[in-house]
Short mmCIF file of C-alpha atoms in Angstrom, two decimals:
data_model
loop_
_atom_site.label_atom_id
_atom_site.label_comp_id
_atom_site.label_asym_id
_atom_site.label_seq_id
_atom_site.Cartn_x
_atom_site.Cartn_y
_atom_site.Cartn_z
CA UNK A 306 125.87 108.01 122.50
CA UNK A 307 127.43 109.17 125.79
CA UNK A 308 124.28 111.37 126.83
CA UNK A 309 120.72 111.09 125.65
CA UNK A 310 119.92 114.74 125.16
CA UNK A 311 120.33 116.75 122.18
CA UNK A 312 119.85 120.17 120.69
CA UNK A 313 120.58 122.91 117.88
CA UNK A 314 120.13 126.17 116.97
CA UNK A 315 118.19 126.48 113.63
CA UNK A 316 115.36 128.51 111.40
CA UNK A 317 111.62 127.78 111.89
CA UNK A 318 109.46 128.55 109.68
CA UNK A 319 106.01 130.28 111.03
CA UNK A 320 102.69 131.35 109.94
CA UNK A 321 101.44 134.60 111.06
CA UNK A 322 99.36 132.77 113.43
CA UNK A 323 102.30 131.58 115.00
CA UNK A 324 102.12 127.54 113.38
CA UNK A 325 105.58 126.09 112.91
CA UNK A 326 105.60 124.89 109.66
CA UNK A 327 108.99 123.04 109.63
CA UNK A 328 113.07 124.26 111.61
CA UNK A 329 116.20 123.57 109.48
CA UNK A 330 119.14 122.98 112.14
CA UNK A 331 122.30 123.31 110.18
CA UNK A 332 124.15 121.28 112.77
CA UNK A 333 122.75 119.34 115.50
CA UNK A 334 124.80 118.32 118.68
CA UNK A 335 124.28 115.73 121.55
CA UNK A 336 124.73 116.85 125.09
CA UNK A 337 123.18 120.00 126.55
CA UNK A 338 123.13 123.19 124.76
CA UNK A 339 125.75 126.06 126.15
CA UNK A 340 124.67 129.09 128.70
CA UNK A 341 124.95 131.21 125.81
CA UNK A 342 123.94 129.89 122.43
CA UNK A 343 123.99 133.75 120.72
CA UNK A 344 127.08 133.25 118.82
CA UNK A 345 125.85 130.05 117.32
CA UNK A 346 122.65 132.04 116.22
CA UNK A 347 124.43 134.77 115.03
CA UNK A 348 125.19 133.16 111.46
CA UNK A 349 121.19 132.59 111.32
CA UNK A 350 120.19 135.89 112.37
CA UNK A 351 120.66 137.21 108.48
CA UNK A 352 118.72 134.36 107.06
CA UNK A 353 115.70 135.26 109.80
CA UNK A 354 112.65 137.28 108.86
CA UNK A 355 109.49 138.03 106.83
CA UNK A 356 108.45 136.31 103.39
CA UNK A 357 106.06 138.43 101.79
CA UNK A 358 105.64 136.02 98.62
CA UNK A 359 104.44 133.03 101.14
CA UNK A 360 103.63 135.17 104.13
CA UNK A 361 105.56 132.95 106.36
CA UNK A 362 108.18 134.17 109.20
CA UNK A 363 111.68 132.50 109.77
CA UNK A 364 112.87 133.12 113.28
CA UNK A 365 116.02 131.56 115.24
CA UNK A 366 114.96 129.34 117.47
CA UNK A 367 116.93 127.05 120.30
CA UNK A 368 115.49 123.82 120.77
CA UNK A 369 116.87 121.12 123.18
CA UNK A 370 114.95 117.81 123.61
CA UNK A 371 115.42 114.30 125.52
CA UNK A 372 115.83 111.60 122.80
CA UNK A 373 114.22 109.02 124.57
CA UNK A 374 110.98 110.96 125.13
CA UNK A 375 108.18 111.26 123.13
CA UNK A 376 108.22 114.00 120.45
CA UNK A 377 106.86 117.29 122.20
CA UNK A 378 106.07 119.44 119.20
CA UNK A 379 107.04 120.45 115.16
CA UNK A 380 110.77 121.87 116.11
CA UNK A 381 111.49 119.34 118.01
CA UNK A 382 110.49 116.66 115.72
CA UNK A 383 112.81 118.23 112.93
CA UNK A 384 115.52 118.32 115.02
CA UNK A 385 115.45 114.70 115.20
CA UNK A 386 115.04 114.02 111.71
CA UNK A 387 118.03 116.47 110.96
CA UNK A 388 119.79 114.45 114.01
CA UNK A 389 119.56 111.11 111.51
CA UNK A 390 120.93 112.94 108.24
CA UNK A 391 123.34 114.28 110.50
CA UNK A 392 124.76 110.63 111.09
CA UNK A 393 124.42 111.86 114.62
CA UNK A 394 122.33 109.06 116.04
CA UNK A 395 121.56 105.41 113.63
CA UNK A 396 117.87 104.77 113.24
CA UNK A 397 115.82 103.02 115.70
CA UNK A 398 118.21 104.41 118.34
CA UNK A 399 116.11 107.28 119.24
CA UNK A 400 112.15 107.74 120.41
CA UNK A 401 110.14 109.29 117.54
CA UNK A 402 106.86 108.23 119.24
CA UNK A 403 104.39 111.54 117.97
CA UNK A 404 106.16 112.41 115.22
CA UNK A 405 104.33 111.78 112.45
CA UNK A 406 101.44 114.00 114.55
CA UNK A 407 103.71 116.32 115.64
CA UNK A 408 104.81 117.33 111.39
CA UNK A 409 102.15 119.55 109.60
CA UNK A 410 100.87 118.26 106.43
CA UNK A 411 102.93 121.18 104.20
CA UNK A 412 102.59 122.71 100.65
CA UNK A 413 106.24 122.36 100.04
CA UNK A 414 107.38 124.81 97.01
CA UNK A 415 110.75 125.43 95.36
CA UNK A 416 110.50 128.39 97.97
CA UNK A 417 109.60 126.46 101.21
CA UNK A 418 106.67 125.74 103.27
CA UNK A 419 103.26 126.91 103.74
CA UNK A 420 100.04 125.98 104.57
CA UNK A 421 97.85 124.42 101.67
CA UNK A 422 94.97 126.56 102.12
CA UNK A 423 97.38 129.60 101.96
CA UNK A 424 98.66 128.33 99.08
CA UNK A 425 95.27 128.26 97.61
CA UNK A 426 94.53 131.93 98.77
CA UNK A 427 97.67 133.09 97.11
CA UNK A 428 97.79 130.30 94.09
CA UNK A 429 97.61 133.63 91.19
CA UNK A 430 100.20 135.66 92.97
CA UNK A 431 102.41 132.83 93.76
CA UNK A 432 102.65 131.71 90.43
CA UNK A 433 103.04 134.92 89.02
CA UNK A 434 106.54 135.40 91.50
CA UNK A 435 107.65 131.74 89.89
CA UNK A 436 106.77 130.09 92.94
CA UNK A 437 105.18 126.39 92.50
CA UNK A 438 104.71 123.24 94.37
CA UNK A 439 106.56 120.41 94.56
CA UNK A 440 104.19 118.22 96.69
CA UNK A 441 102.29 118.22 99.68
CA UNK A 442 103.23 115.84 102.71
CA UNK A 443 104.02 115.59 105.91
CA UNK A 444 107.48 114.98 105.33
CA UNK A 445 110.18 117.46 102.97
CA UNK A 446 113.13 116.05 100.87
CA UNK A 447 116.61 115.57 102.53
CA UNK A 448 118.38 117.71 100.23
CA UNK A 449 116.52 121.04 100.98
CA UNK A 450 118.41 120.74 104.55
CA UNK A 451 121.19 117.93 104.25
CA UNK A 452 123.70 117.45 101.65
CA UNK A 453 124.91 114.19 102.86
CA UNK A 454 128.68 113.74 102.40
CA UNK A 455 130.02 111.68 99.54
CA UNK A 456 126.36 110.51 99.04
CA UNK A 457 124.83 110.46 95.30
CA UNK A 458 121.41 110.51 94.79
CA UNK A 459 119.89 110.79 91.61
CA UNK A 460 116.28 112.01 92.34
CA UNK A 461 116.11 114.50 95.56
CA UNK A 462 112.06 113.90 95.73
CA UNK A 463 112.63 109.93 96.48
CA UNK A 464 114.64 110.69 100.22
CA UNK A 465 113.10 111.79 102.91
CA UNK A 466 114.40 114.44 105.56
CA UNK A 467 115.52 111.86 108.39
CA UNK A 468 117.33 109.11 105.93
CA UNK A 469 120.61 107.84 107.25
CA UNK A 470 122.78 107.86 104.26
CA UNK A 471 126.45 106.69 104.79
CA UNK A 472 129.36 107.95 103.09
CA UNK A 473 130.03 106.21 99.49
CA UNK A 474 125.68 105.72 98.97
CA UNK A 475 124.63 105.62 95.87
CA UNK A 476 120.54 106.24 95.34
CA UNK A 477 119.56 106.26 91.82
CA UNK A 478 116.84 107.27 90.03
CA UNK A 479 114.49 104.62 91.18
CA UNK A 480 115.73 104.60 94.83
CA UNK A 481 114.02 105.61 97.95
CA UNK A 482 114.59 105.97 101.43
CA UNK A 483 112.34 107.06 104.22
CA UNK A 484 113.12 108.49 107.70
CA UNK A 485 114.91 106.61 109.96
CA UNK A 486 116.14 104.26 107.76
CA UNK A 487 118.86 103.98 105.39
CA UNK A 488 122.48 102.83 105.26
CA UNK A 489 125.87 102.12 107.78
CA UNK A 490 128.41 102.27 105.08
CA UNK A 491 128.87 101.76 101.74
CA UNK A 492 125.84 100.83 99.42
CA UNK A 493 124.27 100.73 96.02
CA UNK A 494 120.58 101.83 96.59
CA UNK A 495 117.99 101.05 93.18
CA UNK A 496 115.12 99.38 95.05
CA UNK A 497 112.97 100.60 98.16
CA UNK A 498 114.38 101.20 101.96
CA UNK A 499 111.62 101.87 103.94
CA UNK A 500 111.14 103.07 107.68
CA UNK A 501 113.00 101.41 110.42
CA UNK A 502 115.65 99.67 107.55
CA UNK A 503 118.98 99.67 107.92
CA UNK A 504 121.54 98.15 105.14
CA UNK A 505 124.90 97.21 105.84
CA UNK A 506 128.06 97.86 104.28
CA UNK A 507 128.30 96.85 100.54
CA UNK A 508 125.33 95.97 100.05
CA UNK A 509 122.92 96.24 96.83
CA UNK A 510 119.75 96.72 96.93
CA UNK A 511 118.66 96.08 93.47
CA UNK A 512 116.45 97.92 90.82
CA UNK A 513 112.60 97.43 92.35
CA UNK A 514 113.79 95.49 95.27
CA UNK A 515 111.49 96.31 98.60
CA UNK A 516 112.28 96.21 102.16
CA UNK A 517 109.13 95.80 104.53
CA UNK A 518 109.17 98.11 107.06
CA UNK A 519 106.87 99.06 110.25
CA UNK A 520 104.85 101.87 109.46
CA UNK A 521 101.71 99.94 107.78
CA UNK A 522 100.34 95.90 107.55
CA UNK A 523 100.71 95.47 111.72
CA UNK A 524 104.41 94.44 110.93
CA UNK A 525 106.76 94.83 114.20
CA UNK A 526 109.84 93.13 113.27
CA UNK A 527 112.73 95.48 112.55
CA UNK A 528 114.19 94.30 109.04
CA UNK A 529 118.25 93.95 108.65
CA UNK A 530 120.42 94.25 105.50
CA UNK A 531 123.60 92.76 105.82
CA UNK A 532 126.84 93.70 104.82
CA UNK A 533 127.67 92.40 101.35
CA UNK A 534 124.16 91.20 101.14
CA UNK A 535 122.35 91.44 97.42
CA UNK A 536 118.88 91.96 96.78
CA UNK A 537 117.91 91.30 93.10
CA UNK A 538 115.80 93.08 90.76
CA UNK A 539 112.22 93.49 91.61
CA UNK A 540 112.94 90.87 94.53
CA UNK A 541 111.33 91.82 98.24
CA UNK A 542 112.22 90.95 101.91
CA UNK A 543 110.28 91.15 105.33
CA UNK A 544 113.05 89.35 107.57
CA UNK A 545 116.38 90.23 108.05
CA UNK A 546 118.87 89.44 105.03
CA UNK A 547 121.98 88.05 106.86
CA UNK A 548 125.72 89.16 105.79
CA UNK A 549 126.91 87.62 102.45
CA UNK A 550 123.43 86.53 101.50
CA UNK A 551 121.35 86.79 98.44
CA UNK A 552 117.45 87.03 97.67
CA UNK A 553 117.48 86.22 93.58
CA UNK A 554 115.49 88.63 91.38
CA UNK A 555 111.87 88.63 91.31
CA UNK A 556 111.57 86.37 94.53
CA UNK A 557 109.96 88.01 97.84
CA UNK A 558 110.27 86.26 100.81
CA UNK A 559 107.98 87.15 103.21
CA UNK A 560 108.12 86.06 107.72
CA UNK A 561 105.68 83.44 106.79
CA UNK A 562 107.12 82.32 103.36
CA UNK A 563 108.00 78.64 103.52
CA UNK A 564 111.45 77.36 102.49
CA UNK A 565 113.14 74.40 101.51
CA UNK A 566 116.35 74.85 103.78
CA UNK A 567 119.59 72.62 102.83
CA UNK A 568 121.60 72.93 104.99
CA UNK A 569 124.67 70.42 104.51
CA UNK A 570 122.82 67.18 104.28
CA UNK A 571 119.88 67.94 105.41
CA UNK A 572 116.99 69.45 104.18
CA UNK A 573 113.77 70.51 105.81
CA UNK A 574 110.96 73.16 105.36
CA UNK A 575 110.77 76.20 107.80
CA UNK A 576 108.99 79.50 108.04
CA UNK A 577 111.17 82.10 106.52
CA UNK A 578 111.64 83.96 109.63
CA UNK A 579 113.51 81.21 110.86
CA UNK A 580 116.11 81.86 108.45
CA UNK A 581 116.00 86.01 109.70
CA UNK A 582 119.87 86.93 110.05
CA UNK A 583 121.29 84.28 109.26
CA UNK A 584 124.48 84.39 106.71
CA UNK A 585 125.56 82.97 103.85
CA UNK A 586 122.04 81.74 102.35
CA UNK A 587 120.85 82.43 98.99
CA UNK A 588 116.77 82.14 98.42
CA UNK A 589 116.11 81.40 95.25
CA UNK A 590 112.68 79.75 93.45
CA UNK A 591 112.79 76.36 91.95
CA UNK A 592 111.96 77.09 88.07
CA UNK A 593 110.65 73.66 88.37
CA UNK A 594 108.34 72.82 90.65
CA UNK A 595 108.20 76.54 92.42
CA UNK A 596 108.95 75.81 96.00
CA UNK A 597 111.22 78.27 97.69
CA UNK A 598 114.42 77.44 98.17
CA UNK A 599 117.64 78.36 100.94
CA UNK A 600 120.94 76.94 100.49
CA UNK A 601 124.18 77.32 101.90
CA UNK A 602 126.52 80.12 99.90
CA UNK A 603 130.53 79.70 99.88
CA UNK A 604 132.41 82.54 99.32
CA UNK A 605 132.59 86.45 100.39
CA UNK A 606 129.35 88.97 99.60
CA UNK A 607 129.07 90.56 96.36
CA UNK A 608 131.41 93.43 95.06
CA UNK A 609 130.62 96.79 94.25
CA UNK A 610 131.69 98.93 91.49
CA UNK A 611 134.61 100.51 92.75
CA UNK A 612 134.28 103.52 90.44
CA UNK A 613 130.43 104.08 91.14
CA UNK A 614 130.88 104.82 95.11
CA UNK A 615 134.30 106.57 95.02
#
C-alpha cells in the first residue's frame, strides 16, 4: 500500500429511521477520494431509492476512511470488508478494531437486508411477494456483492463478505471462509479457513480440515498456510503450517501439542509451536504407540489438479 486511506462510492441500505443496514461499494480504491465524485455515483443513482416490499431506502453514499483507525460506523465497516474481496488490501493488513459492533445483526433475504423485527411485522406480506430469509447474522455472503475472479465456490452461504479469495480458488461444498481470511494464490479449499488465516499458493486444505483462528478460545497467534502445504481430511492446525509441509488426516496439532521431532539424527520432544513455520515437516500419529510425530519431508509440496483450478 502506498497510502493508508481508502474510499468508494457505493449503495447503503437504510431504514426509515435512518439505520444503515449494510453499503455495497462496487469498487473500492486506496488514496483519497476526487473533488468531485458525481460521475462515479452517477451509475448508482438508478439503482438508489425506496423498497416498498422491505421498507428500506438505498441511497448513494461517499465514504472515505483511514485504514489504520478504528472502524467509525456500518458504511465504513463494509467498505473494508468489500476492500478484502476486492484483493485491495491482504488480511491482517488493515485495523478492523469495532467492526463486529459497528455491523447490525440483519435479516438477510433473497431481496436484501432488514431489520428482524421488521421482518416479523411484515412476515405475511413478505412471503406473499416471494420474499424469504436466508439467515440472520451480522455478516452477508460474498457473492451478493463480490464475484471474485476465476474463484469457484460451490456453496455461496459458507463465505463471508470480507474473504480474500485469490484467483484459481476452489471452495467446495464443505468449504468456508470468514472475513479477513482466505487465500494468496492458488488453492483447493474443502476444510475450514477461519478469521485472520491466510493460505498460500497451492495449497489444500482438505475435506473437514480446521484452521484455528482469533476470534474465540483467547488465541492470539496469527495462523500461516504455506505454499504447497496439505492439510488432510478432518485434520486441524493452530500454528503455522510451513511451505511444503503436511498435517496427515485426522491428526490436529494444537500450540501445545507435543511432538516427537527427528530431525536428521536427532530426535527430541517439543511443543508444537516450536515447529510454527517451519518447512518441509510432515506430522503424522504413530498407529503404534500414538505419540505425535514431525519428520523431515524431501521433495517439492503437493500438486494440484491442473484441470480443477484452470
Amino acid at each position: 500500500m502506498s497510502t493508508r486511506t481508502a474510499w468508494g462510492v457505493g449503495l447503503a441500505t437504510m431504514t426509515s429511521e435512518g439505520t444503515v443496514l449494510d453499503a455495497w461499494f462496487p469498487k473500492t480504491h486506496l488514496g483519497r477520494a476526487p473533488e468531485d465524485p458525481e460521475a462515479l455515483a452517477a451509475d448508482l443513482e438508478p439503482q438508489a431509492g425506496t423498497d416498498s416490499v422491505l421498507g428500506v431506502t438505498r441511497s448513494v453514499v461517499l465514504t472515505q476512511i483511514d485504514v489504520d483507525e478504528p472502524v467509525a460506523d456500518t458504511a465504513d465497516a463494509y467498505l473494508r470488508l468489500h476492500l478484502l474481496s476486492h484483493l485491495v488490501v491482504a488480511p491482517n493488513t488493515i485495523s478492523l478494531d469495532n467492526l463486529i459492533p459497528s455491523l447490525p445483526t440483519n435479516l438477510w433475504t433473497n431481496r436484501g437486508p432488514i431489520e428482524p423485527a421488521e421482518f416479523d411485522r411484515r412476515r405475511g406480506h413478505l412471503r406473499a411477494a416471494g420474499v424469504f430469509a436466508l439467515g440472520l447474522d451480522k455478516f452477508p455472503r460474498l457473492l451478493d456483492y463480490v464475484s471474485p475472479a476465476k474463484v469457484r465456490i460451490a456453496d455461496g452461504a459458507r463465505v463471508r463478505l470480507g474473504a480474500h479469495l485469490s484467483p484459481g480458488t476452489t471452495v467446495m461444498h464443505a468449504g468456508f471462509v470468514n472475513f479477513n481470511a482466505g487465500t494468496l494464490g492458488t488453492s483447493m479449499v474443502e476444510g475450514r479457513i477461519s478469521q485472520g488465516v491466510v493460505v498460500g499458493d497451492g495449497s489444500d486444505i482438505g475435506g473437514g480440515a480446521s484452521i484455528m483462528g482469533t476470534l474465540s478460545g483467547g488465541g492470539k497467534q496469527r495462523v500461516v498456510i504455506g505454499e504447497g502445504a496439505l492439510l488432510g481430511a478432518n485434520s486441524g492446525v493452530g500454528i503455522s503450517i510451513g511451505d511444503n509441509s503436511v498435517v496427515e488426516a485426522g491428526l490436529y496439532v494444537t500450540a501445545g501439542t507435543k511432538v516427537s521431532f527427528q530431525d536428521g539424527e536427532n530426535t527430541r520432544v517439543v511443543k508444537a509451536v516450536e515447529l510454527s513455520g517451519e518447512p518441509n515437516v510432515l506430522f503424522r500419529r504413530n498407529s503404534q504407540s500414538g505419540a505425535v510425530e514431525a519428520v523431515r519431508r524431501r521433495g517439492k509440496g503437493i500438486e494440484l489438479n491442473a484441470q480443477l483450478h484452470a
